Coordinates of C-alpha atoms and ligand atoms in Angstrom, one line a residue:
M22 CA -12.6 17.7 15.2
A23 CA -9.4 18.3 13.1
M24 CA -8.0 15.6 10.8
Q25 CA -5.0 15.1 12.6
S26 CA -6.9 14.0 15.8
L27 CA -8.3 11.4 13.9
A28 CA -6.4 8.7 15.3
A29 CA -6.8 10.1 18.9
T30 CA -10.7 9.9 19.0
S31 CA -12.1 7.5 21.6
R32 CA -13.5 5.2 18.9
A33 CA -9.9 4.5 17.7
Q34 CA -8.6 1.1 18.9
P35 CA -4.8 0.5 18.9
A36 CA -3.6 -2.3 16.4
Q37 CA -3.6 -5.8 17.5
L38 CA -0.1 -7.0 16.6
A39 CA 0.6 -10.9 16.4
G40 CA 2.7 -12.0 19.2
R41 CA 2.7 -8.9 21.1
P42 CA 0.9 -8.0 24.4
A43 CA -1.8 -5.4 23.6
G44 CA -0.7 -3.0 26.0
R45 CA 2.7 -2.4 24.3
A46 CA 0.8 -1.9 20.9
A47 CA -1.5 0.6 22.6
Q48 CA 1.1 2.6 24.2
A49 CA 2.8 3.1 20.8
A50 CA -0.5 3.6 19.1
S51 CA -1.5 6.3 21.6
I52 CA 1.8 7.9 21.1
T53 CA 1.1 8.4 17.5
A54 CA -2.6 9.7 18.5
R55 CA -1.0 12.1 21.2
C56 CA 1.0 13.6 18.6
M57 CA -1.6 13.9 16.4
A58 CA -3.6 15.2 18.9
A59 CA -1.1 17.8 19.8
G60 CA -0.6 18.8 16.4
A61 CA -4.6 19.7 16.1
A62 CA -4.4 21.2 19.7
R63 CA -1.5 23.7 18.6
Q64 CA -3.1 24.8 15.5
R65 CA -6.4 25.5 17.5
Q66 CA -4.3 27.6 19.8
Q67 CA -2.7 29.5 16.7
G68 CA -6.3 30.4 16.0
G69 CA -5.5 29.1 12.3
P70 CA -7.6 26.6 10.1
S71 CA -7.2 22.9 11.6
L72 CA -5.3 21.9 8.3
P73 CA -3.0 25.1 7.3
P74 CA -1.0 25.1 4.2
P75 CA 2.5 23.9 5.3
P76 CA 4.9 26.8 6.2
P77 CA 8.5 25.4 6.5
A78 CA 8.0 25.4 10.0
A79 CA 4.7 23.1 10.2
A80 CA 6.4 21.0 7.7
A81 CA 9.1 20.4 10.2
T82 CA 6.4 19.7 13.0
L83 CA 4.7 17.1 10.6
R84 CA 7.8 15.4 9.6
S85 CA 9.0 15.1 13.1
R86 CA 5.5 14.1 14.1
R87 CA 5.9 11.3 11.6
R88 CA 8.8 9.9 13.6
G89 CA 6.4 8.8 16.3
T90 CA 8.0 10.2 19.6
R91 CA 9.3 13.4 18.3
C92 CA 5.8 15.1 17.6
Q93 CA 6.6 18.6 19.2
A94 CA 8.6 21.1 16.9
A95 CA 11.7 20.0 15.2
A96 CA 13.7 18.1 18.1
E97 CA 17.1 19.2 18.6
S98 CA 18.7 16.3 17.1
D99 CA 17.0 17.0 13.9
I100 CA 18.9 17.9 10.9
I101 CA 17.2 21.2 9.2
D102 CA 18.1 22.3 5.9
V103 CA 18.4 25.9 4.7
E104 CA 14.8 26.3 4.3
G105 CA 14.2 25.1 7.8
K106 CA 12.8 21.9 6.8
V107 CA 13.6 18.4 8.6
I108 CA 15.8 16.5 6.6
D109 CA 14.7 12.9 7.0
D110 CA 17.9 11.1 7.8
R111 CA 16.2 7.9 9.0
V112 CA 17.7 4.7 7.5
P113 CA 15.6 3.5 4.4
V114 CA 14.4 -0.3 4.7
T115 CA 13.0 -2.3 2.1
V116 CA 11.1 -5.3 3.0
I117 CA 11.6 -8.1 0.3
T118 CA 8.6 -10.8 0.7
G119 CA 6.9 -13.5 -1.6
F120 CA 6.0 -16.9 -1.1
L121 CA 8.5 -19.9 -0.7
G122 CA 10.8 -20.6 -3.7
S123 CA 9.3 -17.3 -5.5
G124 CA 12.8 -15.9 -6.0
K125 CA 13.5 -13.7 -2.9
T126 CA 17.4 -14.9 -2.3
T127 CA 17.9 -15.0 -5.9
L128 CA 16.8 -11.1 -6.1
L129 CA 18.9 -10.3 -2.9
N130 CA 22.0 -12.0 -4.6
N131 CA 21.2 -9.7 -7.5
I132 CA 21.3 -6.8 -5.7
L133 CA 24.2 -7.5 -3.8
R134 CA 26.5 -8.7 -6.4
R135 CA 25.6 -5.6 -8.5
E136 CA 27.6 -2.2 -8.4
H137 CA 25.3 0.4 -7.6
G138 CA 27.3 2.0 -4.8
R139 CA 24.7 1.6 -1.9
R140 CA 25.8 0.0 1.3
I141 CA 23.4 -2.6 2.1
A142 CA 22.9 -4.4 5.6
V143 CA 20.6 -7.5 5.3
I144 CA 18.4 -8.9 8.0
E145 CA 17.9 -12.7 6.7
N146 CA 15.1 -14.5 8.1
E147 CA 15.0 -18.5 7.8
F148 CA 12.2 -20.0 9.3
G149 CA 12.8 -23.4 10.8
E150 CA 16.4 -23.6 8.9
I151 CA 19.0 -25.3 11.0
D152 CA 21.8 -25.2 7.9
I153 CA 22.0 -22.1 6.0
D154 CA 21.2 -23.0 2.3
S155 CA 23.5 -22.7 -0.5
D156 CA 21.8 -19.3 -1.8
L157 CA 22.2 -18.0 1.6
V158 CA 25.9 -19.0 1.7
S159 CA 26.4 -17.2 -1.9
V160 CA 24.7 -14.3 -0.3
E161 CA 27.0 -13.9 2.3
E162 CA 30.1 -14.4 0.0
A163 CA 28.6 -11.5 -2.1
L164 CA 28.2 -9.5 1.0
D165 CA 30.8 -10.3 3.0
P166 CA 34.2 -10.7 1.1
S167 CA 36.3 -8.5 3.5
K168 CA 34.0 -9.4 6.3
E169 CA 33.1 -6.0 6.6
Q170 CA 29.5 -6.0 5.8
I171 CA 26.8 -6.8 8.0
M172 CA 24.4 -9.5 7.8
M173 CA 22.2 -10.9 10.5
L174 CA 20.5 -14.0 10.3
N175 CA 17.0 -15.0 12.3
N176 CA 16.0 -18.4 12.7
G177 CA 12.1 -18.0 13.0
C178 CA 9.4 -15.9 11.6
L179 CA 9.8 -12.2 12.0
C180 CA 6.1 -11.4 11.7
C181 CA 5.2 -13.1 14.8
T182 CA 6.8 -15.3 17.2
V183 CA 10.0 -13.2 16.9
R184 CA 8.7 -9.9 16.1
D185 CA 10.7 -8.6 19.2
D186 CA 13.8 -9.9 17.7
L187 CA 13.1 -7.7 14.5
V188 CA 13.1 -4.8 16.8
D189 CA 16.1 -5.7 18.5
M190 CA 18.0 -6.4 15.1
L191 CA 16.8 -3.2 13.6
N192 CA 18.3 -1.4 17.0
T193 CA 21.6 -3.5 16.9
L194 CA 22.4 -2.7 13.7
Y195 CA 21.6 0.8 13.9
E196 CA 24.7 1.1 16.4
R197 CA 27.0 0.5 13.2
R198 CA 24.6 2.8 11.1
D199 CA 28.0 4.5 9.6
Q200 CA 28.7 1.5 8.0
F201 CA 25.8 1.1 5.8
D202 CA 23.2 3.3 3.8
R203 CA 20.0 1.0 3.9
I204 CA 18.7 -2.1 5.0
V205 CA 17.1 -5.1 3.0
I206 CA 15.0 -7.8 5.0
E207 CA 14.0 -11.0 3.3
T208 CA 11.4 -12.6 5.1
T209 CA 10.5 -16.1 5.1
G210 CA 8.2 -17.2 2.4
L211 CA 5.4 -17.5 4.8
A212 CA 5.5 -14.2 6.4
Q213 CA 2.7 -12.2 6.9
P214 CA 3.8 -8.3 5.9
A215 CA 1.3 -6.4 7.9
P216 CA 3.2 -6.9 11.5
I217 CA 6.5 -6.4 9.9
I218 CA 5.5 -3.1 8.3
Q219 CA 3.6 -2.0 11.6
T220 CA 7.0 -2.3 13.4
F221 CA 8.2 0.7 11.3
F222 CA 5.2 3.0 12.6
L223 CA 4.5 1.6 15.9
E224 CA 8.0 1.0 17.6
P225 CA 9.0 4.2 18.6
K226 CA 12.6 3.9 18.4
V227 CA 12.4 2.2 15.3
A228 CA 10.2 4.4 13.8
D229 CA 12.8 7.4 15.1
R230 CA 15.7 5.5 13.2
M231 CA 14.2 4.3 10.3
K232 CA 11.7 4.3 7.8
L233 CA 10.3 1.6 5.6
D234 CA 11.0 2.4 2.1
G235 CA 9.0 0.0 0.5
V236 CA 7.6 -3.9 0.3
V237 CA 8.7 -5.6 -2.6
T238 CA 6.8 -8.8 -3.4
L239 CA 8.1 -11.7 -5.4
V240 CA 5.5 -13.7 -7.2
D241 CA 6.3 -17.0 -8.8
A242 CA 4.7 -17.0 -12.1
K243 CA 4.2 -20.6 -12.1
H244 CA 2.9 -21.4 -8.8
V245 CA 1.3 -18.3 -7.8
E246 CA -2.1 -19.5 -8.6
L247 CA -2.0 -22.7 -6.7
H248 CA -1.2 -20.5 -3.7
L249 CA -4.1 -18.0 -4.0
D250 CA -6.8 -20.6 -4.7
E251 CA -5.9 -22.4 -1.8
E252 CA -8.8 -22.8 0.5
K253 CA -7.8 -21.4 3.8
P254 CA -10.0 -22.1 7.0
E255 CA -11.9 -19.0 8.6
G256 CA -9.6 -16.7 9.9
V257 CA -6.7 -18.2 8.4
V258 CA -4.4 -15.7 6.3
N259 CA -3.5 -16.9 2.7
E260 CA -0.4 -15.2 3.0
A261 CA 0.3 -15.2 -1.1
M262 CA -2.3 -12.8 -1.1
E263 CA -1.3 -10.8 1.5
Q264 CA 2.1 -10.4 0.3
I265 CA 0.5 -9.2 -2.8
A266 CA -2.0 -6.8 -1.2
Y267 CA 1.0 -5.2 0.9
A268 CA 3.2 -4.4 -1.9
D269 CA 4.4 -1.4 -3.2
R270 CA 6.5 -3.2 -6.2
I271 CA 5.7 -6.6 -7.5
I272 CA 8.4 -9.0 -9.4
L273 CA 6.1 -11.3 -11.6
N274 CA 9.2 -13.9 -11.6
K275 CA 10.0 -17.1 -13.3
T276 CA 8.2 -15.8 -16.6
D277 CA 10.4 -18.6 -18.4
L278 CA 8.1 -21.4 -17.0
V279 CA 4.8 -20.1 -18.1
E280 CA 3.0 -18.9 -21.6
A281 CA 2.5 -15.3 -22.4
S282 CA -1.1 -15.5 -22.0
D283 CA -0.9 -16.8 -18.4
L284 CA 1.4 -13.9 -17.6
E285 CA -1.4 -11.4 -19.0
R286 CA -4.0 -13.3 -16.7
L287 CA -1.8 -13.1 -13.9
E288 CA -1.4 -9.8 -14.1
E289 CA -4.6 -9.0 -14.3
R290 CA -5.6 -11.0 -11.1
I291 CA -2.7 -9.6 -9.3
A292 CA -3.9 -5.7 -10.2
A293 CA -7.3 -6.9 -8.8
I294 CA -5.7 -7.4 -5.6
N295 CA -3.6 -4.4 -5.6
S296 CA -4.0 -1.9 -8.0
M297 CA -1.4 0.6 -6.7
A298 CA 1.7 -1.6 -7.0
Q299 CA 3.6 -1.6 -10.1
I300 CA 4.3 -4.9 -11.6
R301 CA 7.4 -6.3 -13.7
R302 CA 8.1 -9.4 -15.3
A303 CA 11.3 -11.0 -14.4
Q304 CA 13.4 -14.2 -15.1
K305 CA 15.9 -14.9 -12.0
S306 CA 14.1 -12.2 -10.2
E307 CA 16.2 -9.7 -12.7
V308 CA 15.0 -6.2 -12.5
P309 CA 16.8 -2.9 -12.4
I310 CA 17.9 -1.7 -8.8
D311 CA 15.6 1.4 -8.7
Y312 CA 12.6 -0.9 -8.9
V313 CA 13.6 -2.3 -5.7
L314 CA 15.3 0.4 -3.6
G315 CA 14.4 4.1 -2.9
V316 CA 10.6 3.4 -3.6
G317 CA 9.2 5.8 -1.3
G318 CA 6.1 3.7 -0.7
F319 CA 5.1 4.9 2.5
D320 CA 6.1 8.7 1.8
L321 CA 3.1 11.2 2.0
E322 CA 5.4 13.2 -0.6
K323 CA 4.6 10.3 -3.0
V324 CA 0.8 9.5 -2.2
E325 CA -0.3 11.8 -5.3
D326 CA 2.1 9.5 -7.8
D327 CA 0.8 6.6 -6.2
V328 CA -2.8 7.5 -6.8
L329 CA -2.4 8.8 -10.1
A330 CA -0.6 5.8 -11.2
E331 CA -3.3 3.5 -9.9
E332 CA -5.8 5.7 -12.0
A333 CA -4.0 5.3 -15.4
H334 CA -3.4 1.7 -14.4
H335 CA -7.1 1.2 -13.7
H336 CA -8.1 3.4 -17.2
S337 CA -5.6 1.7 -19.3
H338 CA -6.5 -1.8 -18.1
A339 CA -10.2 -1.4 -18.2
H340 CA -9.9 0.1 -21.9
S341 CA -7.3 -2.3 -23.2
H342 CA -7.1 -5.5 -21.6
S343 CA -8.2 -8.5 -23.8
H344 CA -8.9 -12.3 -22.6
D345 CA -8.2 -15.3 -24.3
H346 CA -10.4 -17.3 -22.2
E347 CA -14.1 -17.8 -22.1
H348 CA -16.0 -14.9 -20.3
E349 CA -18.8 -13.3 -20.2
H350 CA -19.2 -9.4 -20.2
S351 CA -22.2 -7.3 -19.1
H352 CA -22.3 -3.6 -19.2
S353 CA -25.3 -1.9 -17.6
Y354 CA -24.4 2.0 -17.7
S355 CA -27.5 4.1 -16.8
H356 CA -25.8 6.6 -19.5
D357 CA -28.5 7.8 -21.8
H358 CA -26.2 8.9 -24.3
E359 CA -22.4 8.7 -25.0
C360 CA -20.1 11.6 -25.6
S361 CA -16.6 11.8 -26.5
G362 CA -14.2 15.1 -27.6
A363 CA -13.1 17.9 -26.2
D364 CA -16.4 19.4 -25.0
C365 CA -17.9 16.4 -23.1
S366 CA -18.5 17.0 -19.5
H367 CA -20.6 15.9 -17.1
E368 CA -21.9 16.2 -13.3
S369 CA -21.4 13.2 -12.2
H370 CA -19.8 9.7 -13.2
S371 CA -19.1 6.3 -11.8
H372 CA -18.2 3.2 -13.0
S373 CA -17.2 -0.3 -11.9
H374 CA -16.4 -3.7 -12.9
S375 CA -16.0 -7.0 -11.6
H376 CA -14.5 -10.2 -12.8
A377 CA -15.0 -13.3 -11.6
H378 CA -12.8 -16.1 -12.2
S379 CA -13.1 -19.8 -11.2
H380 CA -10.2 -22.3 -11.6
D381 CA -10.7 -25.9 -11.8
H382 CA -8.2 -27.9 -9.8
D383 CA -5.9 -29.3 -12.1
H384 CA -5.0 -25.9 -13.1
S385 CA -5.9 -25.8 -16.9
H386 CA -6.8 -22.4 -16.6
E387 CA -10.6 -22.7 -17.3
H388 CA -12.0 -19.1 -16.7
E389 CA -15.1 -17.8 -16.5
H390 CA -15.1 -13.9 -16.3
E391 CA -18.0 -11.7 -15.5
H392 CA -17.9 -8.1 -16.0
S393 CA -20.4 -5.8 -15.0
H394 CA -20.2 -2.1 -15.7
A395 CA -22.8 -0.3 -13.1
S396 CA -23.0 3.6 -12.9
S397 CA -24.5 4.1 -9.7
S398 CA -24.2 7.8 -9.6
S399 CA -27.4 9.4 -9.5
G400 CA -26.5 12.5 -11.7
S401 CA -24.6 10.1 -14.5
D402 CA -26.4 10.8 -17.3
H403 CA -23.5 9.9 -19.9
E404 CA -20.5 8.4 -20.9
C405 CA -17.6 10.4 -22.0
S406 CA -13.9 10.2 -23.0
G407 CA -11.5 12.5 -24.3
A408 CA -9.3 15.2 -23.4
G409 CA -11.7 17.7 -22.5
C410 CA -14.0 15.5 -20.6
S411 CA -14.4 16.9 -17.2
H412 CA -16.6 15.4 -14.5
H413 CA -17.8 17.6 -11.5
S414 CA -17.7 14.2 -9.7
H415 CA -16.2 10.9 -11.0
S416 CA -15.6 7.9 -8.9
H417 CA -14.4 4.5 -10.0
G418 CA -13.8 1.4 -8.5
H419 CA -13.0 -2.4 -9.6
S420 CA -13.2 -5.4 -7.5
H421 CA -12.5 -8.5 -9.4
Q422 CA -13.3 -11.4 -7.6
H423 CA -11.1 -14.5 -8.9
H424 CA -12.4 -17.8 -7.6
D425 CA -12.6 -16.5 -3.7
D426 CA -10.1 -13.6 -3.8
A427 CA -11.6 -11.5 -1.0
V428 CA -8.9 -9.3 -1.4
S429 CA -9.5 -6.2 -3.9
S430 CA -8.8 -2.6 -4.4
V431 CA -11.4 0.0 -4.5
S432 CA -10.5 3.7 -6.0
I433 CA -12.7 6.5 -6.1
S434 CA -12.1 10.1 -7.2
I435 CA -14.6 12.7 -6.7
E436 CA -14.9 16.3 -7.7
G437 CA -15.9 18.9 -5.0
D438 CA -14.9 20.1 -1.5
M439 CA -15.0 17.7 1.2
D440 CA -16.4 18.5 4.8
L441 CA -13.5 17.6 6.9
D442 CA -15.7 16.4 10.0
K443 CA -17.6 14.3 7.6
V444 CA -14.4 12.9 6.1
N445 CA -13.1 12.4 9.8
Y446 CA -16.0 10.7 10.8
W447 CA -16.2 8.5 7.9
L448 CA -12.5 7.4 7.6
G449 CA -12.7 7.1 11.5
G450 CA -15.6 4.3 10.8
L451 CA -13.6 2.6 8.0
M452 CA -10.6 2.2 10.6
E453 CA -12.4 0.8 13.3
V454 CA -13.0 -2.7 14.3
N455 CA -16.6 -3.5 14.1
Y456 CA -17.7 0.0 14.0
W457 CA -21.1 1.1 12.4
L458 CA -21.2 4.3 10.2
G459 CA -24.5 5.8 10.5
G460 CA -25.8 2.0 10.0
L461 CA -24.6 2.1 6.5
M462 CA -20.7 0.7 7.1
E463 CA -19.3 -1.9 8.9
V464 CA -15.3 -2.5 7.5
K465 CA -13.3 -4.4 10.3
S466 CA -10.0 -2.6 10.1
N467 CA -8.2 -5.8 9.9
D468 CA -9.6 -6.1 6.6
L469 CA -8.8 -2.8 5.4
Y470 CA -5.0 -3.3 4.6
R471 CA -3.6 0.2 3.0
M472 CA -5.1 3.0 1.7
K473 CA -3.7 6.3 0.5
G474 CA -5.3 9.3 -0.8
V475 CA -5.4 13.4 -1.8
L476 CA -8.2 15.3 -0.2
A477 CA -9.8 18.6 -1.4
I478 CA -11.2 20.0 2.2
K479 CA -13.5 22.8 2.0
D480 CA -11.7 26.4 2.9
F481 CA -8.1 24.7 3.2
P482 CA -5.6 26.3 0.5
A483 CA -3.6 23.1 0.5
R484 CA -4.4 19.7 -0.5
F485 CA -4.2 17.0 2.1
V486 CA -2.4 13.5 1.6
F487 CA -2.5 10.9 3.6
Q488 CA -1.6 6.9 4.1
G489 CA -2.8 4.1 6.3
V490 CA -1.9 0.8 7.0
H491 CA -4.7 -1.0 9.1
M492 CA -5.7 1.6 11.8
L493 CA -2.2 3.6 11.3
F494 CA -3.1 6.9 9.5
E495 CA -0.8 9.7 8.9
G496 CA -1.2 12.7 6.8
M497 CA -0.1 16.2 6.0
P498 CA -1.1 19.4 4.3
D499 CA 0.5 18.9 0.9
R500 CA 1.2 21.8 -1.6
E501 CA -1.2 24.4 -2.1
W502 CA -4.1 24.2 -5.1
K503 CA -2.8 25.8 -8.2
E504 CA -5.0 28.4 -9.8
G505 CA -8.0 26.8 -11.9
E506 CA -6.8 23.2 -10.7
K507 CA -9.8 21.1 -10.0
R508 CA -10.5 20.1 -6.5
V509 CA -10.7 16.6 -7.0
S510 CA -10.1 14.0 -3.9
K511 CA -8.9 10.8 -4.6
M512 CA -8.6 7.8 -2.5
V513 CA -7.5 4.2 -3.2
F514 CA -8.3 1.3 -0.7
I515 CA -7.0 -2.2 -0.7
G516 CA -8.3 -4.7 1.7
K517 CA -10.6 -8.0 2.0
D518 CA -13.9 -8.1 1.3
L519 CA -14.3 -4.5 0.2
D520 CA -17.7 -3.3 -0.5
R521 CA -17.0 -0.4 -3.3
Q522 CA -20.7 0.8 -3.2
L523 CA -20.7 1.3 0.4
I524 CA -17.3 2.8 0.1
E525 CA -18.0 4.8 -2.7
E526 CA -21.4 6.1 -0.9
G527 CA -19.6 6.9 2.5
F528 CA -17.3 9.1 0.5
R529 CA -19.7 10.9 -1.5
E530 CA -21.4 11.4 1.7
C531 CA -18.5 13.6 2.7
L532 CA -18.8 16.1 0.0
V533 CA -20.1 19.5 1.1
K534 CA -23.8 20.1 0.6
Ligands
LIG1717 N1 13.3 -21.4 -13.8 C1 13.6 -20.4 -13.1 N2 14.0 -20.5 -11.6 C2 14.0 -19.2 -11.1 C3 13.7 -18.2 -11.4 N3 14.2 -17.5 -10.2 C4 14.7 -18.3 -9.5 N4 14.6 -19.4 -9.7 C5 15.0 -20.8 -9.0 O1 14.0 -20.7 -8.0 C6 14.6 -21.4 -6.8 C7 14.2 -20.7 -5.6 O2 14.5 -19.4 -5.6 P1 15.0 -18.4 -4.2 O3 15.7 -17.1 -4.8 O4 15.8 -19.4 -3.3 O5 13.4 -18.2 -3.6 P2 13.3 -17.9 -2.4 O6 11.9 -16.9 -2.4 O7 14.3 -17.2 -1.6 O8 12.8 -19.2 -1.5 P3 12.4 -19.5 0.0 O9 13.8 -19.0 1.0 O10 12.5 -20.9 0.2 O11 11.5 -19.0 0.5 C8 16.0 -21.4 -7.1 O12 16.6 -22.9 -7.6 C9 16.3 -20.3 -8.0 O13 17.4 -20.7 -9.1 C10 13.5 -17.8 -12.6 O14 13.1 -16.7 -13.0 N5 13.2 -19.1 -13.3

């Protein structure tokens, strides 16, 4: 079974979209599946490996496939560059999310008032508002002094009851495509990002015309902990947590209202939920425009950067963070010696840490931390650091549990070649609802929010990059491995109730024995 056929397996279920009939979602999902299957079949017919390196023609096919409906070779309307590659001319869309009052409209105002040479169309979502509030009016003034700019208002929640409206608005906007370069959607403070994100992958017409550039989440430094700590009934989403979990970029706003130590604690908590997103502190939502626009959070081409950034973040976090509050650490490495320096190398290494925070209810920030570092890899026989430290297999994950933060990030990095069939089977299991993988793993796809990875597949000269949102998965061969480059597979998962150890074991099982 080829990697591209992953979504076409009979086990795969269509993503359930809030407020939409399952049939429509299933139809859209099966288009993606057919595209992926078609790609695999084509490759088999060609007699080549199921994951060939991407010559220009294949790259065109893959890009087209990402557009959902145009899964065969480059469509006639595609714009091809001199090297034969399809130029992605879809309209980039930025989704601004964040809890009520976190600073979304302030950010939008900043973007629209600034001179940056980009023409922006705005979709403004005001849930339950009858009057347009004063901030919105200022948006309108900034946006539309000459009545030539475009702003669309939606009176309802884009993520649920009126999600069809979003599709309609995007398609209506597209008719005036020559009047703007990109679209910014400001969601309501209570919006759940997942259905909005899925719109750009599941709605064929939208997927063909627009591409999701990034999800930018505003976090109110003063109040976010209240919202994160809020106990929700079983099955009810904690919007504040989900908005952080799905973000590509996070703006930690209202820093003027809290102490520096609060910011450090908040950053740590946010990073524990989502270790892939960049975090930037701000007052009045003031951040460079490039931090918000042109993010490429869903671009396969940028997967490696994101995965590497997560790794760098993890290491700097693991080695440098300090706490100014009560905590307990317990480190239980099973290493039997330490090493550092240029010559350190070992076969296998893994580590993890978990933080447990508990907050009292008047928010005096009484913290209890528990850190535990446990080396679980059988071959892990020593610790190392330093430039030359090399690992045949290295994996790390961190699950920080703050109060009842069930959402966390897990990252794994393993050296060695992966068995394609095993990876397919394992990832398929991860993405499926209530599917048991070898009796080991049960992960509900609804709980797996996002994942990104770079894989070294046995007998393939090219790296395979992929990203996923819930059950939606897209991947393609990337550049070829360089001479002497270590064939390391890296994956990052963000989700709810993720079991780091099970994920790591499952991934390790995919290694070619
Ligand atoms: N002190 C302080 N106030 C801020 C900051 N950023 C925004 N505000 C204020 O916070 C309030 C809410 O900001 P908005 O930008 O309207 O927040 P929003 O996320 O759009 O709010 P909703 O649309 O209700 O979800 C406004 O009065 C802003 O002026 C900040 O950094 N510090």
